[in-house]
PDB file of C-alpha atoms and ligand atoms in Angstrom:
ATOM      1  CA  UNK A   4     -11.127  -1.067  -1.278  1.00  0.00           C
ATOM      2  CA  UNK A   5      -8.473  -2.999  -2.627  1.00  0.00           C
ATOM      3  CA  UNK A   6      -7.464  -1.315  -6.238  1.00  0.00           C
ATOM      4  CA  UNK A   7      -5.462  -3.783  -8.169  1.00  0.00           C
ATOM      5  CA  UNK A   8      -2.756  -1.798 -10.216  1.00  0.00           C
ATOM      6  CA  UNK A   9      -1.448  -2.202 -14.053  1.00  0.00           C
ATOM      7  CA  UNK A  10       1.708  -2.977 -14.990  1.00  0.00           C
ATOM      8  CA  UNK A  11       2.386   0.581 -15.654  1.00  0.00           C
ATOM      9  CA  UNK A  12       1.311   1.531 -12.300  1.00  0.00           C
ATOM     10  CA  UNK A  13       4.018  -1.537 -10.841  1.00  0.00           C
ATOM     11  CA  UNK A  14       6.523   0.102 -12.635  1.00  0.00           C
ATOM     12  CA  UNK A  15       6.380   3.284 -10.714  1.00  0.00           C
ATOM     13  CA  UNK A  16       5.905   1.543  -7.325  1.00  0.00           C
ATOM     14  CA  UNK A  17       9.624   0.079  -8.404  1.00  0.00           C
ATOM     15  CA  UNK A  18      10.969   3.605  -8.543  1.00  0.00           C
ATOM     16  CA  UNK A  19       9.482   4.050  -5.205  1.00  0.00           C
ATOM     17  CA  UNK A  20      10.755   0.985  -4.002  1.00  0.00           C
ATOM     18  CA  UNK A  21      13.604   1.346  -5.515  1.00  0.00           C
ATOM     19  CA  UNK A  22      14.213   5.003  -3.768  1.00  0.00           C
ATOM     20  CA  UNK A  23      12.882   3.619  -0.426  1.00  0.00           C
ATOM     21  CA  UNK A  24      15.266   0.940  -0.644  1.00  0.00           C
ATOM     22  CA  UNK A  25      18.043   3.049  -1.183  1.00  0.00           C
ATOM     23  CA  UNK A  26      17.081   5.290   1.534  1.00  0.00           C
ATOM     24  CA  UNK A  27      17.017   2.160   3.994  1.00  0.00           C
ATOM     25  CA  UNK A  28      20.825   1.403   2.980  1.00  0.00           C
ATOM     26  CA  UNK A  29      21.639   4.984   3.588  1.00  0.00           C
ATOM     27  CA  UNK A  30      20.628   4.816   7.137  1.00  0.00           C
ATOM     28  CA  UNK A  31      21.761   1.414   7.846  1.00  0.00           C
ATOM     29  CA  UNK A  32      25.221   2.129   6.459  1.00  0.00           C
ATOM     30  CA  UNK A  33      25.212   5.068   9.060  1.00  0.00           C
ATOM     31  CA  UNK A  34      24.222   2.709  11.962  1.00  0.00           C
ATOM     32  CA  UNK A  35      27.293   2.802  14.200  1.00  0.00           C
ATOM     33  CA  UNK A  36      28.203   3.390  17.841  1.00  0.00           C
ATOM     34  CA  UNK A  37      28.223   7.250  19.044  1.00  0.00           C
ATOM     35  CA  UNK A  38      25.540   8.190  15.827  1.00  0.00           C
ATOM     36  CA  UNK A  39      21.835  10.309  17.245  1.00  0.00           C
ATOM     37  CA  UNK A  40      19.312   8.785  15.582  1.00  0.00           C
ATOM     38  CA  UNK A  41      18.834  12.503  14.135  1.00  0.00           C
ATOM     39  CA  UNK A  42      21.593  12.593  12.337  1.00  0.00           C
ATOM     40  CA  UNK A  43      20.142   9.562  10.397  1.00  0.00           C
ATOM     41  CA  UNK A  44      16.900  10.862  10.069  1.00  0.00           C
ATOM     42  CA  UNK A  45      18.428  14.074   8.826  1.00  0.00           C
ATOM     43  CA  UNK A  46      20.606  12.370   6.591  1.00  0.00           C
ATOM     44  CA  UNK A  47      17.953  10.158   4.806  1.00  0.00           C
ATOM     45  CA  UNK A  48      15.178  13.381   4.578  1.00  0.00           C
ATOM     46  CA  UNK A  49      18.099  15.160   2.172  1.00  0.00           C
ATOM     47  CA  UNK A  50      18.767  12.129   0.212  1.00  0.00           C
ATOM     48  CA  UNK A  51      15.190  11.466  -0.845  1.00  0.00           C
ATOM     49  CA  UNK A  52      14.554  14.847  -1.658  1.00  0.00           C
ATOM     50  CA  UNK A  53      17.795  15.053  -3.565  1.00  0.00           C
ATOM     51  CA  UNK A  54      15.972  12.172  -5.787  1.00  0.00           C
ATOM     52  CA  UNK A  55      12.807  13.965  -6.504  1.00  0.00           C
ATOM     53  CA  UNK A  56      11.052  12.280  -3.856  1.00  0.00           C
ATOM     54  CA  UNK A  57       9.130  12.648  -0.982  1.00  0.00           C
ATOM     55  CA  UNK A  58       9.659  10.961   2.125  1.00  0.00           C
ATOM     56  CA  UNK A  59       6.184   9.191   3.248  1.00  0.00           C
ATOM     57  CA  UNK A  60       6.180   9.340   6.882  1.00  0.00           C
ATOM     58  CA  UNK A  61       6.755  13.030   7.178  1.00  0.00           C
ATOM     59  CA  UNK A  62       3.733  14.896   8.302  1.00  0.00           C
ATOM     60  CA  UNK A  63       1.919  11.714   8.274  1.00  0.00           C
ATOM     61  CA  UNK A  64      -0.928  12.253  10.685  1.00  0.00           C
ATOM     62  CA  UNK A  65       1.255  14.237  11.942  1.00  0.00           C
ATOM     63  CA  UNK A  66       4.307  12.013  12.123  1.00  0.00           C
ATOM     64  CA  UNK A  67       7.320  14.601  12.602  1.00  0.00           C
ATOM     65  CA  UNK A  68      10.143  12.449  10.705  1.00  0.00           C
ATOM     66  CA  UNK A  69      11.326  10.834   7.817  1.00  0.00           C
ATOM     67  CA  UNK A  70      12.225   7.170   9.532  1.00  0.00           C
ATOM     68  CA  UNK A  71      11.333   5.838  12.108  1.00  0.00           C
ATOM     69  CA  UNK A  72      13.965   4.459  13.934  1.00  0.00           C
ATOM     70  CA  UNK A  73      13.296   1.954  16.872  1.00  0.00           C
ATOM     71  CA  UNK A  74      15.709   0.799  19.287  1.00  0.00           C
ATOM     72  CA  UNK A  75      15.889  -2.240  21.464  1.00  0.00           C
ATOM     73  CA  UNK A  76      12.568  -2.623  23.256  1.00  0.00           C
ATOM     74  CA  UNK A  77      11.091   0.031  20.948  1.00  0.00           C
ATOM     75  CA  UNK A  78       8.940  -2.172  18.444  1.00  0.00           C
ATOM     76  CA  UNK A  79       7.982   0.370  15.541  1.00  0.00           C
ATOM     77  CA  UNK A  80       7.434   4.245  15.277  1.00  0.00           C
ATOM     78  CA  UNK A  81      10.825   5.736  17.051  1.00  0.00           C
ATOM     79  CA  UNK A  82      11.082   9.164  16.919  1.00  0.00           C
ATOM     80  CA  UNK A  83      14.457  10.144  16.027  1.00  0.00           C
ATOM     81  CA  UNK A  84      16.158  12.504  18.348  1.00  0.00           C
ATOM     82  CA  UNK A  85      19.157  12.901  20.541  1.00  0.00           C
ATOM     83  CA  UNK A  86      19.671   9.385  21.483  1.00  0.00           C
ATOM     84  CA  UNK A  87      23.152   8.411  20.744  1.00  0.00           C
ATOM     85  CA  UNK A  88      23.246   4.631  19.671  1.00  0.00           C
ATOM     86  CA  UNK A  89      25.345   2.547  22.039  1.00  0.00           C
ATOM     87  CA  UNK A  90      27.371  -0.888  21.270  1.00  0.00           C
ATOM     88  CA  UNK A  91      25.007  -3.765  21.559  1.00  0.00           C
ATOM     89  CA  UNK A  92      22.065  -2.099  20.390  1.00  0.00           C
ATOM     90  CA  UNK A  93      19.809  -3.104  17.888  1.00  0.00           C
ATOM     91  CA  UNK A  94      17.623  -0.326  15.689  1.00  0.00           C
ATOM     92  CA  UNK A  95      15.089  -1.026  13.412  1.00  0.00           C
ATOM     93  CA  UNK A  96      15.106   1.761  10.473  1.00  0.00           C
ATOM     94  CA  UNK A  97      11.800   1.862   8.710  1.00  0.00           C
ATOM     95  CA  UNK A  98      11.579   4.554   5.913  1.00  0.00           C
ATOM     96  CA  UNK A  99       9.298   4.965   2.913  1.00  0.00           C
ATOM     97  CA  UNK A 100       9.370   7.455  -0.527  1.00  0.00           C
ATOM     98  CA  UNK A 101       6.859   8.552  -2.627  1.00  0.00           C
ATOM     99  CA  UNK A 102       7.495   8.857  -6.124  1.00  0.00           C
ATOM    100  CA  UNK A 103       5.333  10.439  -8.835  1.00  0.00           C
ATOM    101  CA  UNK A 104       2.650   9.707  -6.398  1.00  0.00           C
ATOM    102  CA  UNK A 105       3.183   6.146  -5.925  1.00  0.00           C
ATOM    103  CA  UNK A 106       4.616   4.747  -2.662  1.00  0.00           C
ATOM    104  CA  UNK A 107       7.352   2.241  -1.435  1.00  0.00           C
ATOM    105  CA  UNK A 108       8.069   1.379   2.416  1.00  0.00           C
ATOM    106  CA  UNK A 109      10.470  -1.300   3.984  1.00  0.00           C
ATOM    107  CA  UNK A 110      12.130  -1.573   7.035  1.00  0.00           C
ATOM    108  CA  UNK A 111      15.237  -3.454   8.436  1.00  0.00           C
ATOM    109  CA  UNK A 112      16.748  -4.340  11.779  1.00  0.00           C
ATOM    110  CA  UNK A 113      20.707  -3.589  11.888  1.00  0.00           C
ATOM    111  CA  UNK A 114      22.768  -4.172  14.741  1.00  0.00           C
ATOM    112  CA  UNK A 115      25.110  -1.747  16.460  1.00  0.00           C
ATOM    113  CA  UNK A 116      28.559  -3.268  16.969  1.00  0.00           C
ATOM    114  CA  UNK A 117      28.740  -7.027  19.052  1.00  0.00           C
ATOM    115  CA  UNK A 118      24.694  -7.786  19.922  1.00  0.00           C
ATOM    116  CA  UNK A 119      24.026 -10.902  22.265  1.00  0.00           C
ATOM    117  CA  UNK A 120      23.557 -13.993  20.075  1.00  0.00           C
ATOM    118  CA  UNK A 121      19.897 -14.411  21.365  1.00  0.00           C
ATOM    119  CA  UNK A 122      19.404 -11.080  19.846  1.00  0.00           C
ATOM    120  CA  UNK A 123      21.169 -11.851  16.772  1.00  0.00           C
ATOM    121  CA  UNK A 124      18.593 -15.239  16.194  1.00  0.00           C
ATOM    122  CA  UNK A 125      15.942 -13.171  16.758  1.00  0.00           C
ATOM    123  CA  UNK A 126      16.915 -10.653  14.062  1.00  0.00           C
ATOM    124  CA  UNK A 127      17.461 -13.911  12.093  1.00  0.00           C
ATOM    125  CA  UNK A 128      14.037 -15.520  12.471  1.00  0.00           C
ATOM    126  CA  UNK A 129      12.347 -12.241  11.946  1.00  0.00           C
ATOM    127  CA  UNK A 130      14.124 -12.082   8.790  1.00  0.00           C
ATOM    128  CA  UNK A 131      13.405 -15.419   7.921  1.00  0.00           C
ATOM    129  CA  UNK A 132       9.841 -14.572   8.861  1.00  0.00           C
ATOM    130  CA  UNK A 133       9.332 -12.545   6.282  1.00  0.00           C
ATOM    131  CA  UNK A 134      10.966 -13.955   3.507  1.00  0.00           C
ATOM    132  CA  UNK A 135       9.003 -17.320   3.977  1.00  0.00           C
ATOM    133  CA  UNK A 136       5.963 -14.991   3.875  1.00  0.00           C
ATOM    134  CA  UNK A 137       6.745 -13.618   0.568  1.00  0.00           C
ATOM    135  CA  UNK A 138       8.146 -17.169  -0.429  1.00  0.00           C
ATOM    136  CA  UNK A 139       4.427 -17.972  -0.204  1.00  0.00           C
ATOM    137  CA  UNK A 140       2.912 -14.873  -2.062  1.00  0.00           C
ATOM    138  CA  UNK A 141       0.877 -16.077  -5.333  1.00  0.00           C
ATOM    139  CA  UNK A 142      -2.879 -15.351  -6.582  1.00  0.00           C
ATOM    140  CA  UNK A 143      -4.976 -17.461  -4.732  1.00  0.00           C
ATOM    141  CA  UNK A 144      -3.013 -17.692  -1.674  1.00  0.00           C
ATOM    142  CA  UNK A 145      -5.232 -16.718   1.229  1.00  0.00           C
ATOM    143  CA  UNK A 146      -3.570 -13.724   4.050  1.00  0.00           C
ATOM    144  CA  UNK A 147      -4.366 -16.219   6.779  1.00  0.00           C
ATOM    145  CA  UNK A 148      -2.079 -18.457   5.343  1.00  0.00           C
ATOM    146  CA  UNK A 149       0.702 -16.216   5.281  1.00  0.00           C
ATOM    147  CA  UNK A 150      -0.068 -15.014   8.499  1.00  0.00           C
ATOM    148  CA  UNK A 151       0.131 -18.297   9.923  1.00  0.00           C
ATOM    149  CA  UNK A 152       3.629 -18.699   8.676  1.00  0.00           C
ATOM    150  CA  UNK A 153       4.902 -15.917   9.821  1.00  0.00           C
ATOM    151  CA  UNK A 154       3.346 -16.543  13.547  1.00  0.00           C
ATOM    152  CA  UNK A 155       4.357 -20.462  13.267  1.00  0.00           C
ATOM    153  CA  UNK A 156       7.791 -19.557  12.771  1.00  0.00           C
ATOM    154  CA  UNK A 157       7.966 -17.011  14.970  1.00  0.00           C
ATOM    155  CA  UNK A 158       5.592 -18.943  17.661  1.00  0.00           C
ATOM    156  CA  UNK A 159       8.344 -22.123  17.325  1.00  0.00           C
ATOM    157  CA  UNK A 160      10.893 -20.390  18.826  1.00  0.00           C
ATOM    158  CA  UNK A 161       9.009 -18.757  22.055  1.00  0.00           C
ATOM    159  CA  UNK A 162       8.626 -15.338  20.428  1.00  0.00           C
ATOM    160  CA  UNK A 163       5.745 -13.134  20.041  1.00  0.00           C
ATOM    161  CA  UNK A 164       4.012 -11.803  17.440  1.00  0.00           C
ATOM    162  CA  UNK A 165       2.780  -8.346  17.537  1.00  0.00           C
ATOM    163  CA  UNK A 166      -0.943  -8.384  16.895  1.00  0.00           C
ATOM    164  CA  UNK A 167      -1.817  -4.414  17.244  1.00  0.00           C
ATOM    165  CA  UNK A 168      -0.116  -3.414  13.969  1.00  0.00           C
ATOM    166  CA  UNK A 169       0.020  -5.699  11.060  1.00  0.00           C
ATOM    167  CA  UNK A 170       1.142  -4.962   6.607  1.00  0.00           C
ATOM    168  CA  UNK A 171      -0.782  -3.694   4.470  1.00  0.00           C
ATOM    169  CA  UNK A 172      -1.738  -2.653   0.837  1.00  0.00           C
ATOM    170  CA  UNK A 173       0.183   0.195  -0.403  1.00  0.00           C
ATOM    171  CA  UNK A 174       0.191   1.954  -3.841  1.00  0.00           C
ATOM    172  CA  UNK A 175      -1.275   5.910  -4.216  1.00  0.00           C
ATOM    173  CA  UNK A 176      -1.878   5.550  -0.435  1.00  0.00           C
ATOM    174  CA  UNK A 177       0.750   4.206   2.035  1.00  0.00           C
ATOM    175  CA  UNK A 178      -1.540   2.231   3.875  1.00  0.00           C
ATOM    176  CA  UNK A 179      -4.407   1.079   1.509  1.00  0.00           C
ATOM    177  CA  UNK A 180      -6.544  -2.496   1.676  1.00  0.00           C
ATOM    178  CA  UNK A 181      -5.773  -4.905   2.341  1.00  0.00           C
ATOM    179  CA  UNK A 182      -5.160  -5.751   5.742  1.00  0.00           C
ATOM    180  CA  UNK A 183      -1.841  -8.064   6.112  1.00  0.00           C
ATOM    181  CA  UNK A 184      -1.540  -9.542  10.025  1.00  0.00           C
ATOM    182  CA  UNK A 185       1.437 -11.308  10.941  1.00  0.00           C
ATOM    183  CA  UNK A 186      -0.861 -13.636  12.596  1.00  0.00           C
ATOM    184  CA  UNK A 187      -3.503 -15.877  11.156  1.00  0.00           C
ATOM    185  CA  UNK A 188      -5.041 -19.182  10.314  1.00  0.00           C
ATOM    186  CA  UNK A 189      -4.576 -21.638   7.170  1.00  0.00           C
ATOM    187  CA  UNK A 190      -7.441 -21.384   4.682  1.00  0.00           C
ATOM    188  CA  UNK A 191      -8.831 -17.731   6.128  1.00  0.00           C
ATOM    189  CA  UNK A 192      -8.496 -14.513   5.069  1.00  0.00           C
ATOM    190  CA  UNK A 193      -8.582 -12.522   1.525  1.00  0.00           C
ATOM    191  CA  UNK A 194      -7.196 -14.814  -2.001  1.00  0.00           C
ATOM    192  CA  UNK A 195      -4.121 -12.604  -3.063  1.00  0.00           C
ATOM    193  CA  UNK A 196      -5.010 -11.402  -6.915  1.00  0.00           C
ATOM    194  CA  UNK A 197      -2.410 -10.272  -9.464  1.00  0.00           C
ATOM    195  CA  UNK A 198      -1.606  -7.133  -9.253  1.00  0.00           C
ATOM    196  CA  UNK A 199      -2.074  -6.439  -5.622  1.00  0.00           C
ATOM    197  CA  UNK A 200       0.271  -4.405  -3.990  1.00  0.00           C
ATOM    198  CA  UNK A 201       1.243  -5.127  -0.176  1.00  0.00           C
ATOM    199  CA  UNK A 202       3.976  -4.357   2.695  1.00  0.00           C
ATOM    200  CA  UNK A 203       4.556  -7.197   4.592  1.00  0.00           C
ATOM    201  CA  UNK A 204       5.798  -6.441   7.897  1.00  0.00           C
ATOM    202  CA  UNK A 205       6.489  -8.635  10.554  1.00  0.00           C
ATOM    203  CA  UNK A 206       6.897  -7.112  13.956  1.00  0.00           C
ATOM    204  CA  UNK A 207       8.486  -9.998  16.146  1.00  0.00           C
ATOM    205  CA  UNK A 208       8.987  -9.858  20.070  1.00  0.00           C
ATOM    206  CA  UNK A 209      11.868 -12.031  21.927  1.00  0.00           C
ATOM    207  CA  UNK A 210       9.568 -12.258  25.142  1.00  0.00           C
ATOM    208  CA  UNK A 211       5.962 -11.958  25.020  1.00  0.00           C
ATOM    209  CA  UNK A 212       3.679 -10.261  22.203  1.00  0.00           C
ATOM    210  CA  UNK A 213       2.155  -7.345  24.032  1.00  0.00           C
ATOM    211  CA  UNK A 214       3.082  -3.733  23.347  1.00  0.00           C
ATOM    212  CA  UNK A 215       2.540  -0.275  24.866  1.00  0.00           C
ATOM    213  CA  UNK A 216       2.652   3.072  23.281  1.00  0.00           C
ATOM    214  CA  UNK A 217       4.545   5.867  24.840  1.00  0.00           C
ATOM    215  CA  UNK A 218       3.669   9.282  26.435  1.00  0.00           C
ATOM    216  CA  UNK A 219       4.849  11.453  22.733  1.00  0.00           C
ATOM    217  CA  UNK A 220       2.062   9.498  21.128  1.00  0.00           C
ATOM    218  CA  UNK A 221       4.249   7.468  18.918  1.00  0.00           C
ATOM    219  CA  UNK A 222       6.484   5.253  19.935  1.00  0.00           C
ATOM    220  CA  UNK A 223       5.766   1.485  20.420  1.00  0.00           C
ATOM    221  CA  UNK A 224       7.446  -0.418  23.058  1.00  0.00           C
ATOM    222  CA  UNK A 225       7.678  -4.393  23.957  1.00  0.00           C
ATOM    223  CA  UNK A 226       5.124  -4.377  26.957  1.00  0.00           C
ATOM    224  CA  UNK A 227       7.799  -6.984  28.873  1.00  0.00           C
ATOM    225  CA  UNK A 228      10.691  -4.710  27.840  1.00  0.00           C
ATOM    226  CA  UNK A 229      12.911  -7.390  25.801  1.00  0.00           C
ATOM    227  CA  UNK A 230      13.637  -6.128  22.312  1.00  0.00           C
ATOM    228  CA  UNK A 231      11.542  -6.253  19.139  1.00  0.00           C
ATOM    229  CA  UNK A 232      12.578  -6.666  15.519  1.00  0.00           C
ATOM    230  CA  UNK A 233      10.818  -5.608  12.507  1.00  0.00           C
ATOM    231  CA  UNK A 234      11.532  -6.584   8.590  1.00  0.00           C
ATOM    232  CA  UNK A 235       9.068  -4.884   5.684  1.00  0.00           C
ATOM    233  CA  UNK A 236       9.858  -5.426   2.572  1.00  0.00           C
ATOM    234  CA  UNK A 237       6.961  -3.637  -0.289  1.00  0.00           C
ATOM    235  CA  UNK A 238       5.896  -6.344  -3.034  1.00  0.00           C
ATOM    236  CA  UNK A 239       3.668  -6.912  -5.887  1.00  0.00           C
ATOM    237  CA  UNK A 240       1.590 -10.369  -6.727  1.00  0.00           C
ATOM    238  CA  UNK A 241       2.317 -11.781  -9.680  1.00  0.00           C
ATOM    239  CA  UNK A 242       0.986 -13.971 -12.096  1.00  0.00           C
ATOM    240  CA  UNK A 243       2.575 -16.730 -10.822  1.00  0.00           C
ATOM    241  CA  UNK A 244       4.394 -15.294  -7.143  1.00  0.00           C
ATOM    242  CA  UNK A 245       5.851 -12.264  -5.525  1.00  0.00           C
ATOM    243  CA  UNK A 246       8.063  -9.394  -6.859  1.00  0.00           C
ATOM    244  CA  UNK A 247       9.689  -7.505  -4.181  1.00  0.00           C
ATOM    245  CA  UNK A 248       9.607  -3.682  -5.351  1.00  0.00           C
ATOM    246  CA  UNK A 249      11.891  -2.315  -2.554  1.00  0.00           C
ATOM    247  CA  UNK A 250      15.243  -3.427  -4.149  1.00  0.00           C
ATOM    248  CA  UNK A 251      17.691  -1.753  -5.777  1.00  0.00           C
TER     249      UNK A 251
HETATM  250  N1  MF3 B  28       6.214   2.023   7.786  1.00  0.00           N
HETATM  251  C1  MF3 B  28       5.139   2.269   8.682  1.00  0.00           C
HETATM  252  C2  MF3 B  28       4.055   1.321   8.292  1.00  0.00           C
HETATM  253  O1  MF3 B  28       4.302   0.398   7.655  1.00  0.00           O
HETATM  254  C3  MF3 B  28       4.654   3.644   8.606  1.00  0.00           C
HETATM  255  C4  MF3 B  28       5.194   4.523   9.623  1.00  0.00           C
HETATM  256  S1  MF3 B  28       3.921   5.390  10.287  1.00  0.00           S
HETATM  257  C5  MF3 B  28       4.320   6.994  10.184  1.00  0.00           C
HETATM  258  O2  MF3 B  28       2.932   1.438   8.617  1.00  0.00           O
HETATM  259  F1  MF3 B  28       3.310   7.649  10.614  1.00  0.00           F
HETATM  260  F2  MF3 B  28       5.381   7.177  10.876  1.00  0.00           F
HETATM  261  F3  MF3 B  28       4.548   7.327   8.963  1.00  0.00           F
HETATM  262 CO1   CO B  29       4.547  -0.472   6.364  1.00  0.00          CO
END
C-alpha cells in the first residue's frame, strides 16, 4: 500500500530529514584516517537522541547499530566495529531518524584521505546518479523511467547496478510501498502521485553488479570485490517535481 501523505504529514518527514541529514554530516565530518567505524556509530546514536529522536536502523529486524557504515567493497549494511579506517578508503555512511513517528534516511559516500581517481569518478557518477533521478521526479513520471536513468548512467560508464536491494517509500514505516529499483525500463513501472514519499538509493558497483552477503548476516559485499558506492537522499513528489526532505 502506497499511503500518500498531507502536507502536514511532509512537514514532519522534513524534521526527520532534516535530523537524518544532520546526523549524516556528523559522521562524515568524523571520516578521517585512524577513526573505528564505532566511534562514528557511537557518536551519531548520542546526537540523535540528544534531538529527541530515534535512530531508525537500531533494532531494526534486529539490526544492532545506528549507521551503517560500508567500506570499500562493502556495498550497504556495514556493521560498525573495530575497523580503523585507513587512507584511500572509501565508506559509505547511511543513517536514518525518526521523528514524532515519521522517518527520514539518506546515505553518502565520503572518502578517506587521497582515493584513486577511478574511485573518485565512481563516487561522482553515483552521485550524479541520483541527482538525475530526482531531477526527473514529478506526478506522472513512471519508476521505470527513473530506474532507467539511473542504470543508463551508471551502465555508460562500465559499472554495475545493484539489482538485490533497490529505494523505497518511506513515511510512518522506513521501508513502505513503493518499490524504487535503480534499474528499469522507460514507460514501466508505478506513475509517481503528489504526495508520495520515497528514498532513492542508488547502489553502484565499479566492476560487475553482483553482490554477496556476509557470514554476520548483514553485510553486503561487491561479489568481484571492487568497491561500491551508495547515495540516498529521502524526497517528497510534488505538484510539479521533487523536494528533497533530508537537507538541512
Ligand atoms: N538505509 C537502509 C535502507 O535504505 C536501511 C538500513 S537497514 C537496517 O534500506 F536494517 F540496517 F536498518
Ligand atoms: Co533507504
Amino acid at each position: 500500500m502506497i499511503e500518500l501523505k498531507t502536507a502536514g504529514q511532509i512537514e514532519k518527514m522534513r524534521a526527520a530529514g532534516r535530523l537524518s541529514k544532520q546526523a549524516l554530516e556528523l559522521a562524515g565530518s568524523m571520516v578521517r584516517e585512524g577513526i573505528t567505524t564505532k566511534e562514528i556509530d557511537d557518536a551519531v546514536r548520542k546526537f540523535i537522541l540528544s534531538q529527541g529522536g530515534t535512530p531508525s536502523f537500531l533494532g531494526y529486524a534486529g539490526y544492532p547499530a545506528s549507521v551503517c557504515l560500508s567500506v570499500n567493497d562493502e556495498v550497504i549494511h556495514g556493521i560498525p566495529g573495530k575497523r580503523v579506517l585507513k587512507n584511500g578508503d572509501i565508506v559509505s555512511v547511511d543513517v536514518g531518524a525518526m521523528v514524532d513517528g515519521w522517518h527520514g534516511d539518506n546515505a553518502w559516500t565520503f572518502a578517506v584521505g587521497e582515493i584513486a581517481p577511478e574511485t573518485q569518478k565512481l563516487l561522482d557518477v553515483t552521485r550524479a546518479c541520483l541527482d538525475t533521478a530526482i531531477s526527473l521526479v514529478k506526478p506522472g513520471v513512471r519508476l521505470g523511467d527513473i530506474g532507467y536513468a539511473i542504470q543508463s548512467l551508471a551502465e555508460s560508464h562500465g559499472y554495475g547496478v545493484v539489482r538485490e536491494f533497490i529505494g523505497h517509500g518511506i513515511g510512518r514505516e522506513m521501508h513502505e510501498g513503493p518499490d524504487v529499483p535503480n534499474y528499469g525500463k522507460p514507460g514501466r513501472g508505478l506513475r509517481l502521485e503528489e504526495g508520495m514519499t520515497i528514498a532513492i538509493e542508488p547502489m553502484i558497483n565499479l566492476k560487475g553488479h553482483g553482490v554477496r552477503q556476509l557470514s554476520d548476516g548483514w553485510t553486503v559485499v561487491t561479489a568481484s570485490g571492487s568497491v561500491s558506492a551508495h547515495f540516498e537522499n529521502t524526497i517528497a513528489v510534488t505538484r510539479d517535481g521533487a523536494e528533497v526532505l533530508t537537507k538541512i
